[in-house]
mmCIF file of C-alpha atoms and ligand atoms in Angstrom:
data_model
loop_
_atom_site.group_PDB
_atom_site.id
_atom_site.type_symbol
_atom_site.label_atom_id
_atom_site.label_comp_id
_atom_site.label_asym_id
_atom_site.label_seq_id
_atom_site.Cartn_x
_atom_site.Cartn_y
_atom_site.Cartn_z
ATOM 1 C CA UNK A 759 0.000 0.000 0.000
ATOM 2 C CA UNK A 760 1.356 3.404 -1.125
ATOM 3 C CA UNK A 761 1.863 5.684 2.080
ATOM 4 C CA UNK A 762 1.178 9.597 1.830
ATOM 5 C CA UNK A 763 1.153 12.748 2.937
ATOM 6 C CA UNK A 764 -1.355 14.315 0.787
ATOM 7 C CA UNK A 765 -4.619 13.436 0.005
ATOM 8 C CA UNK A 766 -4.139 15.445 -3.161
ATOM 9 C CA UNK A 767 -1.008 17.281 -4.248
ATOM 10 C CA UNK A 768 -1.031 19.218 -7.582
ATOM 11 C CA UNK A 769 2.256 20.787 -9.115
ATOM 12 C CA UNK A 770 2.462 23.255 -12.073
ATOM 13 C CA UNK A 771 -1.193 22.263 -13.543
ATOM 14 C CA UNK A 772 -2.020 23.808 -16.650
ATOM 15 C CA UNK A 773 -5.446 23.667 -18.763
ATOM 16 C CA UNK A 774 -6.498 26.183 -21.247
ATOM 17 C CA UNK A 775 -9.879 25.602 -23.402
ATOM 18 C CA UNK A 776 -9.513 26.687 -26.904
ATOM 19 C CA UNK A 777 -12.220 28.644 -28.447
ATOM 20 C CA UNK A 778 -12.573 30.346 -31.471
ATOM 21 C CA UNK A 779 -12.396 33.365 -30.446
ATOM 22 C CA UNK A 780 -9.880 33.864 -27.170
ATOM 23 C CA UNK A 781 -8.549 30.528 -25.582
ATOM 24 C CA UNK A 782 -9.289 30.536 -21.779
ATOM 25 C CA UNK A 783 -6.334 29.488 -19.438
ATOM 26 C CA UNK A 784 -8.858 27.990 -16.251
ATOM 27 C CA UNK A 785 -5.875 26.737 -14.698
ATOM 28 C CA UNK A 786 -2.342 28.672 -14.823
ATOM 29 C CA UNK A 787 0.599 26.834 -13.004
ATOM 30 C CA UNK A 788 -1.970 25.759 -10.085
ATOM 31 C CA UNK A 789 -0.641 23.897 -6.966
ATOM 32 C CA UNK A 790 -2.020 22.753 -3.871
ATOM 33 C CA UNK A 791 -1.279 20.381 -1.677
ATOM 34 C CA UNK A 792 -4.423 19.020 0.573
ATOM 35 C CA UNK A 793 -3.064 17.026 3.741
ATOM 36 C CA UNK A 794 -4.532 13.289 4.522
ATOM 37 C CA UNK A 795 -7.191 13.263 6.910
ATOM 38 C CA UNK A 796 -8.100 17.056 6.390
ATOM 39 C CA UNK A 797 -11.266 19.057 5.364
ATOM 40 C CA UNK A 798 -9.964 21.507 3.072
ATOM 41 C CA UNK A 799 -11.842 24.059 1.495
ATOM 42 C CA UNK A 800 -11.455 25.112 -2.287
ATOM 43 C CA UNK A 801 -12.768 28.718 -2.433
ATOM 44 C CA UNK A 802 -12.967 31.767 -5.547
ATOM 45 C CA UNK A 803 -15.363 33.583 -7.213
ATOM 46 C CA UNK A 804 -17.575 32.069 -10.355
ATOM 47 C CA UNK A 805 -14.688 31.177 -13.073
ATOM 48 C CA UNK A 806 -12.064 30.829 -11.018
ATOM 49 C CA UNK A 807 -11.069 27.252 -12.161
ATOM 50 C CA UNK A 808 -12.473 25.022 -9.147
ATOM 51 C CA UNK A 809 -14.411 22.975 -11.122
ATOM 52 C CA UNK A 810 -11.897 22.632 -13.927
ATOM 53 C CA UNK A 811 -9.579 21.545 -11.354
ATOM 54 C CA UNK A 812 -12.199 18.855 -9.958
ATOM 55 C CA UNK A 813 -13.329 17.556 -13.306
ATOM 56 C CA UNK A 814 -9.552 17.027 -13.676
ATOM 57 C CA UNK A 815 -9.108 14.471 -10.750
ATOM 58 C CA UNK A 816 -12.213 13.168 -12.176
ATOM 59 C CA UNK A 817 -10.611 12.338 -15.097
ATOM 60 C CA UNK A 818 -13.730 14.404 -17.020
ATOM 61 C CA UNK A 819 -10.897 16.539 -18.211
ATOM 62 C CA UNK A 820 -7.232 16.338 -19.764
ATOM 63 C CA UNK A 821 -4.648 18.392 -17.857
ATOM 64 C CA UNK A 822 -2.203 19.689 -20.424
ATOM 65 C CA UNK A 823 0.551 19.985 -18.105
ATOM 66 C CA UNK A 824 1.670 19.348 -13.935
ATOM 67 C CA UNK A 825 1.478 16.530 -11.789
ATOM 68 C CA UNK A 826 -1.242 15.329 -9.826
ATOM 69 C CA UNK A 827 -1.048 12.473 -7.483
ATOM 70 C CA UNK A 828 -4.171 11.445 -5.519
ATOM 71 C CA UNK A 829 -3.567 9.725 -1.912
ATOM 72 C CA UNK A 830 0.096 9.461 -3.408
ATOM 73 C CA UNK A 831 -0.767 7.952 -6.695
ATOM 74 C CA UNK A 832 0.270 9.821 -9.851
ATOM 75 C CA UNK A 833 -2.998 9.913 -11.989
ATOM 76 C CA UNK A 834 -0.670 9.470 -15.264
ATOM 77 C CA UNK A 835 1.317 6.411 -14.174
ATOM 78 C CA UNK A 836 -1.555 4.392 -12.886
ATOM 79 C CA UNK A 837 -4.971 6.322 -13.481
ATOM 80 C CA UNK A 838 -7.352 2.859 -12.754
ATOM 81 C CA UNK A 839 -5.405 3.106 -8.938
ATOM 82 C CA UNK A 840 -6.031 6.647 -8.545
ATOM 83 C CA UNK A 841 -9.532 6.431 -9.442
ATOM 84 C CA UNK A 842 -10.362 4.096 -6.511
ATOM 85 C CA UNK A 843 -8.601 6.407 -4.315
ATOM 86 C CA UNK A 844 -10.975 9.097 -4.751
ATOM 87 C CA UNK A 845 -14.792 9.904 -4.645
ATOM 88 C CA UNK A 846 -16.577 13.242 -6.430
ATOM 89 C CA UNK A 847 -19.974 14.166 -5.522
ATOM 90 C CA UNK A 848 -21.053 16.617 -8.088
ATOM 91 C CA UNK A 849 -22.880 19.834 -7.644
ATOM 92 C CA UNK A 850 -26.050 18.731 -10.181
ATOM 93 C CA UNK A 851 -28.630 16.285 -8.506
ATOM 94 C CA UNK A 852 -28.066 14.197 -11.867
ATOM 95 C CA UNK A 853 -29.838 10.616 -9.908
ATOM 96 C CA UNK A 854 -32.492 8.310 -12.378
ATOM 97 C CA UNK A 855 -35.607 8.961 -11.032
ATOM 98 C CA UNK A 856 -36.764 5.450 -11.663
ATOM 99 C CA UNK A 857 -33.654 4.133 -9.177
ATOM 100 C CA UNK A 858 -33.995 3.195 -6.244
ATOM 101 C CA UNK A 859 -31.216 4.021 -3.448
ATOM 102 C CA UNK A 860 -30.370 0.539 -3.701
ATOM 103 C CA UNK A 861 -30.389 -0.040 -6.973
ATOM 104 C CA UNK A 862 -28.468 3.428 -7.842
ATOM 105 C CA UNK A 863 -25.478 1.828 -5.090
ATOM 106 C CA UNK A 864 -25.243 -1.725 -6.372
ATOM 107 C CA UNK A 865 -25.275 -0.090 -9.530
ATOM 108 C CA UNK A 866 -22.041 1.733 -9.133
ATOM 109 C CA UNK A 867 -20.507 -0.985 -7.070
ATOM 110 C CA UNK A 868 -20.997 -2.938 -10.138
ATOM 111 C CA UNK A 869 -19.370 0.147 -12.299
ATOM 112 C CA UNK A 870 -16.403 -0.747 -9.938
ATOM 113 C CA UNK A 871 -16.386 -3.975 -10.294
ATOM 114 C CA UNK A 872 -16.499 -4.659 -6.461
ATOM 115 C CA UNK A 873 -17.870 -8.214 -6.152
ATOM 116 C CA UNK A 874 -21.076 -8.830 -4.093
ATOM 117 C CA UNK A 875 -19.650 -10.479 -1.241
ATOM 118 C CA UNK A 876 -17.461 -7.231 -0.355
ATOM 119 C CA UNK A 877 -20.142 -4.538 -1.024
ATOM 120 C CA UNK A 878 -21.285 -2.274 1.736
ATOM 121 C CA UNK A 879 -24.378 -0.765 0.636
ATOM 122 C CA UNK A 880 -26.923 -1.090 3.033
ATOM 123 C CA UNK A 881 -24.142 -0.039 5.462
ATOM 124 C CA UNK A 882 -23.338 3.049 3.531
ATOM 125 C CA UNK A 883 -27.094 3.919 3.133
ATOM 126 C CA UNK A 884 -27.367 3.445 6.820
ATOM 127 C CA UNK A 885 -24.539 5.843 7.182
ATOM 128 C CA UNK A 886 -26.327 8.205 5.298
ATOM 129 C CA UNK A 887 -29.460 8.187 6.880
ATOM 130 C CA UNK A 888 -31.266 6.729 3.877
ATOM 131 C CA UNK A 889 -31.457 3.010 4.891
ATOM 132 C CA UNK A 890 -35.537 3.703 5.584
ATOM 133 C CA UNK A 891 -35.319 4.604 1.706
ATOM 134 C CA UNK A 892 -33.640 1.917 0.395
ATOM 135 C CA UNK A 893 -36.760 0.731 -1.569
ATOM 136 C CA UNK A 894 -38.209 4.417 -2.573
ATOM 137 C CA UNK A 895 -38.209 5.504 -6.576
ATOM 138 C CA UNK A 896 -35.367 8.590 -6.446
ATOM 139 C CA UNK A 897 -37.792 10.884 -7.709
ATOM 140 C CA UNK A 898 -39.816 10.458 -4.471
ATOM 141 C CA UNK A 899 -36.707 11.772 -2.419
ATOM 142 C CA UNK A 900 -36.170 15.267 -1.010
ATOM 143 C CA UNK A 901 -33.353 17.774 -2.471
ATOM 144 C CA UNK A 902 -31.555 16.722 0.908
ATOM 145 C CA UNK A 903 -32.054 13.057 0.863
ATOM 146 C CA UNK A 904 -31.144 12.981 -2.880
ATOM 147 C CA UNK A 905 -27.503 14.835 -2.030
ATOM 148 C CA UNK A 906 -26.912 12.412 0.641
ATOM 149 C CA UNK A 907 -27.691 9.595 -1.753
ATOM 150 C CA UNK A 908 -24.844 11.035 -4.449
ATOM 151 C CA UNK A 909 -22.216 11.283 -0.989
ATOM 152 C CA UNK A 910 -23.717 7.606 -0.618
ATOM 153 C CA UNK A 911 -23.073 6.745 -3.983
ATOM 154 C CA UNK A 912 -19.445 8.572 -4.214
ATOM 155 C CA UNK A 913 -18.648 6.439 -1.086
ATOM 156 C CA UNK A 914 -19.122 3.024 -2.701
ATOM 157 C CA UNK A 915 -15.875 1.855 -3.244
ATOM 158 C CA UNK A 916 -14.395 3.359 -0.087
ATOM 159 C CA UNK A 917 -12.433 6.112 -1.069
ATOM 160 C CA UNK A 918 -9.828 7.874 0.985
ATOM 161 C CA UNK A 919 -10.804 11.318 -0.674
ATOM 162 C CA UNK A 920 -13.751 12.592 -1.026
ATOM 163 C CA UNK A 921 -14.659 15.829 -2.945
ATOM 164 C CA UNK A 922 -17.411 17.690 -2.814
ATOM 165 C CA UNK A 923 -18.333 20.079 -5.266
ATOM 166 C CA UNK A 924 -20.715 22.381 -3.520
ATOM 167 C CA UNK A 925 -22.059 20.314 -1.216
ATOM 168 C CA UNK A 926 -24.800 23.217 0.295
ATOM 169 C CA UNK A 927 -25.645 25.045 -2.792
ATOM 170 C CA UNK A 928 -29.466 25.720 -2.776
ATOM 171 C CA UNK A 929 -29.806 23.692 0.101
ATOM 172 C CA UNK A 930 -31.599 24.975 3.549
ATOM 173 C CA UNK A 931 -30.015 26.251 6.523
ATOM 174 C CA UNK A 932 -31.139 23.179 8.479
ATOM 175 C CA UNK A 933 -30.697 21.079 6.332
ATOM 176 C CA UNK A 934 -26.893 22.845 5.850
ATOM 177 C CA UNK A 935 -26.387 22.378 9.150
ATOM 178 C CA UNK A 936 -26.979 18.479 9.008
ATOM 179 C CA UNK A 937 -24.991 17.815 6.174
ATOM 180 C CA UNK A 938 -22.176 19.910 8.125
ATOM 181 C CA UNK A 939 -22.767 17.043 10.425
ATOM 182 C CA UNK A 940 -22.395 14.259 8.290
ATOM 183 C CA UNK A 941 -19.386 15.789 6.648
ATOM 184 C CA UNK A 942 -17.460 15.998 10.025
ATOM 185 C CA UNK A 943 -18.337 12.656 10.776
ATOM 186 C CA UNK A 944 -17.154 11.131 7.466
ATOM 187 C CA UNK A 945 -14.153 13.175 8.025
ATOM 188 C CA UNK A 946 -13.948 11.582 11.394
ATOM 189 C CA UNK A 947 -14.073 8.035 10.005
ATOM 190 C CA UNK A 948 -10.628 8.783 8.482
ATOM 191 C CA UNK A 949 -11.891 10.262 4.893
ATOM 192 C CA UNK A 950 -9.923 13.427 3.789
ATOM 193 C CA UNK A 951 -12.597 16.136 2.395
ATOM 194 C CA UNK A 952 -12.239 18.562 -0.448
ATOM 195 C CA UNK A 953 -14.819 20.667 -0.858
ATOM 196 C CA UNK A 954 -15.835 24.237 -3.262
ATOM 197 C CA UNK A 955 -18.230 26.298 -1.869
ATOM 198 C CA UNK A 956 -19.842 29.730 -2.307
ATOM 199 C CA UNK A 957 -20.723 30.132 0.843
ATOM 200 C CA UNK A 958 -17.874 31.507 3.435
ATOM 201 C CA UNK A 959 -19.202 30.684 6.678
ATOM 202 C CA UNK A 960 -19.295 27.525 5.446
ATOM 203 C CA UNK A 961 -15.958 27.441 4.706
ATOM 204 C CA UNK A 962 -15.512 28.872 8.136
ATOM 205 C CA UNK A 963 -17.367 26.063 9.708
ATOM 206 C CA UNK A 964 -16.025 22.741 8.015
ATOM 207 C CA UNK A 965 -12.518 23.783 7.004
ATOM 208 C CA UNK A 966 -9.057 23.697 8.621
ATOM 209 C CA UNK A 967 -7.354 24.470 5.876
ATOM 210 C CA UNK A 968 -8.439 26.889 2.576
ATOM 211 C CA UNK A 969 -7.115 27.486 -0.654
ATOM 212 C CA UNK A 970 -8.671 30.881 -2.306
ATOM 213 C CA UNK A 971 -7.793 30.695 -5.983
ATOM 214 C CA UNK A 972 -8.533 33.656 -8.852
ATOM 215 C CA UNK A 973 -7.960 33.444 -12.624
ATOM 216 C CA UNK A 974 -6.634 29.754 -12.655
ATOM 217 C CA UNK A 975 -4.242 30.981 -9.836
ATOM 218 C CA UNK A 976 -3.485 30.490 -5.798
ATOM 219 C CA UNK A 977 -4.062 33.867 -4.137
ATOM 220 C CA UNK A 978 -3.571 32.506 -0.744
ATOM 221 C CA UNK A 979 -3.426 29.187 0.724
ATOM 222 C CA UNK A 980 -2.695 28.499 4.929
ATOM 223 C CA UNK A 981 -4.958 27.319 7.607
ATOM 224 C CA UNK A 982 -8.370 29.200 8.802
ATOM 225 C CA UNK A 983 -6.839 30.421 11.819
ATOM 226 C CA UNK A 984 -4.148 32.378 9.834
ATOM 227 C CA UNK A 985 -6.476 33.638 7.224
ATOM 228 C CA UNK A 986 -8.768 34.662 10.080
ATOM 229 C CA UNK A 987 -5.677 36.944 11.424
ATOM 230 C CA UNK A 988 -4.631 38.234 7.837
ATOM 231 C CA UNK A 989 -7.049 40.870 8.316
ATOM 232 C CA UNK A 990 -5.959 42.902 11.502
ATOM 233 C CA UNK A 991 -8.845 45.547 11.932
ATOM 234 C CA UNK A 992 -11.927 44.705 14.258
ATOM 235 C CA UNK A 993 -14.788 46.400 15.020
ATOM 236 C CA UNK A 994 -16.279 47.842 18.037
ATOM 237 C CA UNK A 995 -20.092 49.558 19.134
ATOM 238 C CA UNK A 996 -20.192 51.148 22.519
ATOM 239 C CA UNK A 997 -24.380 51.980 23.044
ATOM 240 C CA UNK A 998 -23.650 55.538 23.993
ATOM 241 C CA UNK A 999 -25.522 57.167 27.482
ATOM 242 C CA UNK A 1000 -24.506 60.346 26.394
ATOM 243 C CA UNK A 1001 -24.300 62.637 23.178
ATOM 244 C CA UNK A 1002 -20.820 65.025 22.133
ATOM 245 C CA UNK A 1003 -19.353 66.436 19.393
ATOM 246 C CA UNK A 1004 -16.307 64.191 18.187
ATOM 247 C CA UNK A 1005 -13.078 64.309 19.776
ATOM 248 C CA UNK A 1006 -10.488 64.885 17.571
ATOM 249 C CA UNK A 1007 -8.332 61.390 18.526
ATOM 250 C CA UNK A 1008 -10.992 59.606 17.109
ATOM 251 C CA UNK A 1009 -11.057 60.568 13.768
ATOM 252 C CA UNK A 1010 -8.104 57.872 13.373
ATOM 253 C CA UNK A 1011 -11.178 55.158 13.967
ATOM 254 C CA UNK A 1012 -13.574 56.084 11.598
ATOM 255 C CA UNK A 1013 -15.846 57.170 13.641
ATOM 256 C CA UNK A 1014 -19.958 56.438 12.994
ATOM 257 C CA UNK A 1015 -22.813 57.700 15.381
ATOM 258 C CA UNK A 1016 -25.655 56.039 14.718
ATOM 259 C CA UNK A 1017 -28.979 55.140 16.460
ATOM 260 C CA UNK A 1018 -27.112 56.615 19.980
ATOM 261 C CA UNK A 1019 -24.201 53.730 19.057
ATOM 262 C CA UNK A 1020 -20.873 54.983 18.082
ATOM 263 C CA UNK A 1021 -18.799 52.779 15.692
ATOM 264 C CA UNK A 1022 -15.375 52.444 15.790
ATOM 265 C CA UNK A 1023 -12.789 50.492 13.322
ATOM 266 C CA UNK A 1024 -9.436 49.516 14.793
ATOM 267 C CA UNK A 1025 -6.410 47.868 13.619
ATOM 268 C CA UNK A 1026 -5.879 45.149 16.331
ATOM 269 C CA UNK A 1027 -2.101 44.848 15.739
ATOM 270 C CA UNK A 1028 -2.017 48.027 16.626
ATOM 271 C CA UNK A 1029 -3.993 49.293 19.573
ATOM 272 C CA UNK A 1030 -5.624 47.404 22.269
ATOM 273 C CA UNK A 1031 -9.319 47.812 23.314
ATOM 274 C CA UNK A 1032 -8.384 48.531 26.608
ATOM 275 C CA UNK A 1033 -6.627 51.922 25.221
ATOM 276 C CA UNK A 1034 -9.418 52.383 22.953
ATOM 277 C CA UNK A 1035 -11.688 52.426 26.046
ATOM 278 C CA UNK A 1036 -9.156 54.780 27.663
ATOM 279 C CA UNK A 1037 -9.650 57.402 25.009
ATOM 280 C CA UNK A 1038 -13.177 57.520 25.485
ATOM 281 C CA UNK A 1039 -12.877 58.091 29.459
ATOM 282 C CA UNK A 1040 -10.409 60.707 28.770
ATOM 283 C CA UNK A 1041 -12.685 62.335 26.684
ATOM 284 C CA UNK A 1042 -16.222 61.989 29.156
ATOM 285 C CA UNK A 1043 -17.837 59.535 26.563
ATOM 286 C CA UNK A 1044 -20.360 57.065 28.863
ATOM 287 C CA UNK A 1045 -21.540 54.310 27.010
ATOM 288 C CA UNK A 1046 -23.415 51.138 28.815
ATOM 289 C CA UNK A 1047 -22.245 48.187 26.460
ATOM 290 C CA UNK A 1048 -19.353 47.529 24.369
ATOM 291 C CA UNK A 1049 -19.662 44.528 21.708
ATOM 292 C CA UNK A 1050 -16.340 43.519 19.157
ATOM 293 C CA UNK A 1051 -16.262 42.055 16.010
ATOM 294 C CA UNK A 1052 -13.889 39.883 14.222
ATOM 295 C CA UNK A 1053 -13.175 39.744 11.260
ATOM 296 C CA UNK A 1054 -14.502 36.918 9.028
ATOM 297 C CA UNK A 1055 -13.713 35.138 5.867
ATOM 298 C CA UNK A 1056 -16.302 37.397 4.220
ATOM 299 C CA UNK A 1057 -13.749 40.661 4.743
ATOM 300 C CA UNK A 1058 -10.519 38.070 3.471
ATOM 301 C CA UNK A 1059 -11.818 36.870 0.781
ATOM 302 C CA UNK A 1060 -13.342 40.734 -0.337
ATOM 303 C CA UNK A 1061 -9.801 41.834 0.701
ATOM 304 C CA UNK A 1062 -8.048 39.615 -1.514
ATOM 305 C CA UNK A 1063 -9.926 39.069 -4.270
ATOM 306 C CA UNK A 1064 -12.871 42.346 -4.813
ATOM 307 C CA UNK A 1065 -10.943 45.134 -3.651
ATOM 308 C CA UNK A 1066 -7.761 43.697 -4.721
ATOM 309 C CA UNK A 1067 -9.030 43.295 -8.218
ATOM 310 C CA UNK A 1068 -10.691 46.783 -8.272
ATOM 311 C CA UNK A 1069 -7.011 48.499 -7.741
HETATM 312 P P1 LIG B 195 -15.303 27.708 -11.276
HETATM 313 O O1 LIG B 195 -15.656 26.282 -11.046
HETATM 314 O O2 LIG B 195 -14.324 28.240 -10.288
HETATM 315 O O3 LIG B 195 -16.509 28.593 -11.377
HETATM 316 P P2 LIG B 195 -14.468 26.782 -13.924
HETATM 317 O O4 LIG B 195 -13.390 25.822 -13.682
HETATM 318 O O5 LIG B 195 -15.833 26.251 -14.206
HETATM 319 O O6 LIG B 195 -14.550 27.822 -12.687
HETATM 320 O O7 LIG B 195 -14.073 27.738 -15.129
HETATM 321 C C1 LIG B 195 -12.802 28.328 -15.294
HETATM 322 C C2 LIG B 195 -12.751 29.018 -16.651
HETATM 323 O O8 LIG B 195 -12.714 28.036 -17.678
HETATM 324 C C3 LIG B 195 -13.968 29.883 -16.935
HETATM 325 O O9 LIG B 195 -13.549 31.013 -17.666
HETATM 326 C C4 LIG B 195 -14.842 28.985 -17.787
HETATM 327 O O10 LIG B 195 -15.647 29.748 -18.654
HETATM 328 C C5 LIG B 195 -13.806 28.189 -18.564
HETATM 329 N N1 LIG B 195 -14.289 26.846 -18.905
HETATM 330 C C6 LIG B 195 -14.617 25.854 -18.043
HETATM 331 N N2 LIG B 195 -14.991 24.733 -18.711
HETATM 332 C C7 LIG B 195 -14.913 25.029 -20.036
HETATM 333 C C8 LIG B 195 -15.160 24.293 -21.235
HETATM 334 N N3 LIG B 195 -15.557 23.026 -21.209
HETATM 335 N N4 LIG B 195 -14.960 24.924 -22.415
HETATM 336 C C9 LIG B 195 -14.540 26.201 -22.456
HETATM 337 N N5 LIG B 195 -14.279 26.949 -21.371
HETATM 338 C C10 LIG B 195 -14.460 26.382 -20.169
#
């Protein structure tokens, strides 16, 4: 058995689609390396080259240069191997409404030629939460129970990767918040997780590590906790007791009075909340409560990609 680091490590990947007109390069010298046993999170805006980069471990498209090997398998020296290692649930509920859950499983174990004795399927369905649906036409299944059946179906031949392209996209917040669940919990049971989302809090939520990419490209790649700190200003709301013209030292805080709160942004790195608070006492501003906010992926990502772009 091959022993590795990285679920999925990419070097120098290149892919540009020709078109008649301009050529688009989705992927321009792209890298990443996504550690085993992780939940890493694959974030950019609309065209950044996520999915190009998925389809490409999915062998739905031809890299025209780099390396990729998948759970330490080089996809050009021994694709067949490679493919077993890994598991893509796609964004589109493509699932034959005239399947059962059942059915659609043995269906793919049978795709992977995994022989009857050594399929899991009503264990995987079980694992999904689908095992009282084993029997029901997919057309008769809920948006939810329907993505849970493709993570079933991805999980078939036990992969040690699994992507997931997506995985929330027009789903509902509760129902978000269960697949968050499951997603931990298959990532507890030793899978590594990939995943592209739009949505940053869930980013925030599942991943420990996140690559933002742009225009084919890595803008920024390190854990959540570091990205969290890239951006050093916080803000503070004190719910003022009394009213006053502006002092003068807090001009440097962009200062906003509104609805009797006064706004403040501060660069953390720089000044503490305690002097902050000092400032205000030296200057006979009361206030009753005092609530902080940190910064989220929301103001990283805007920072490095949307304001970034717009200089
Ligand atoms: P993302 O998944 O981040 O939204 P994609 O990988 O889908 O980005 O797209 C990256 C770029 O490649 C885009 O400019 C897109 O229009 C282009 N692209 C993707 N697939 C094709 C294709 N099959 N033919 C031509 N251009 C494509």
């Amino acid at each position: 058995m091959t022993d590795y680091i990285y679920s999925i490590e990419a070097n120098n990947v290149n892919k540009t689609f020709k078109r008649k007109n301009n050529d688009v390069k989705a992927l321009n010298d792209f890298k990443i390396k996504i550690k085993k046993g992780s939940i890493h999170g694959l974030l950019g805006p609309n065209g950044a080259g996520k999915s190009t980069f998925i389809n490409i471990l999915g062998s739905l498209v031809r890299k025209d240069t780099g390396n990729i090997k998948i759970c330490g398998v080089d996809i050009d020296k021994n694709l067949k191997l490679a493919k077993f290692k890994i598991g893509i649930v796609p964004q589109e509920l493509n699932i034959d409404p005239f399947f059962t859950p059942l059915e659609l499983l043995e269906l793919q174990a049978g795709l992977y030629g995994i022989p009857k004795k050594n399929r899991k399927t009503e264990e995987i369905l079980d694992n999904v939460g689908l095992i009282d649906k084993k029997n029901a036409y997919a057309r008769t299944l809920s948006g939810g129970m329907r993505r849970r059946l493709l993570v079933a179906k991805a999980l078939v031949h036990n992969p040690q990767m699994l992507i997931l392209d997506e995985p929330t996209a027009g789903v509902d917040v509760e129902l978000r918040s269960s697949l968050w669940k499951y997603i931990k919990k298959i990532n507890r049971q030793g899978t590594s997780i990939c995943l592209t989302t739009h949505y940053l809090q869930e980013a925030e939520e599942l991943c420990e590590n996140i690559t933002i990419i742009n225009e084919g490209k890595i803008i920024k790649d390190d854990s959540k906790e570091n990205l969290l700190n890239f951006i050093s200003t916080k803000k503070v709301s004190f719910d003022l007791l009394n009213t006053f013209e502006i002092p003068n030292n807090l001009f440097q805080f962009n200062p906003i009075i509104n609805n009797q709160k006064l706004h403040l942004t501060y660069d953390k790195s720089k000044i503490s909340i305690n002097n902050i608070i000092k400032i205000l006492d030296e200057s006979n501003i009361t206030f009753s409560e005092m609530n902080t906010y940190e910064s989220n992926l929301e103001d990283v990502f805007k920072k490095l990609i949307i304001n970034d772009g717009n200089n």
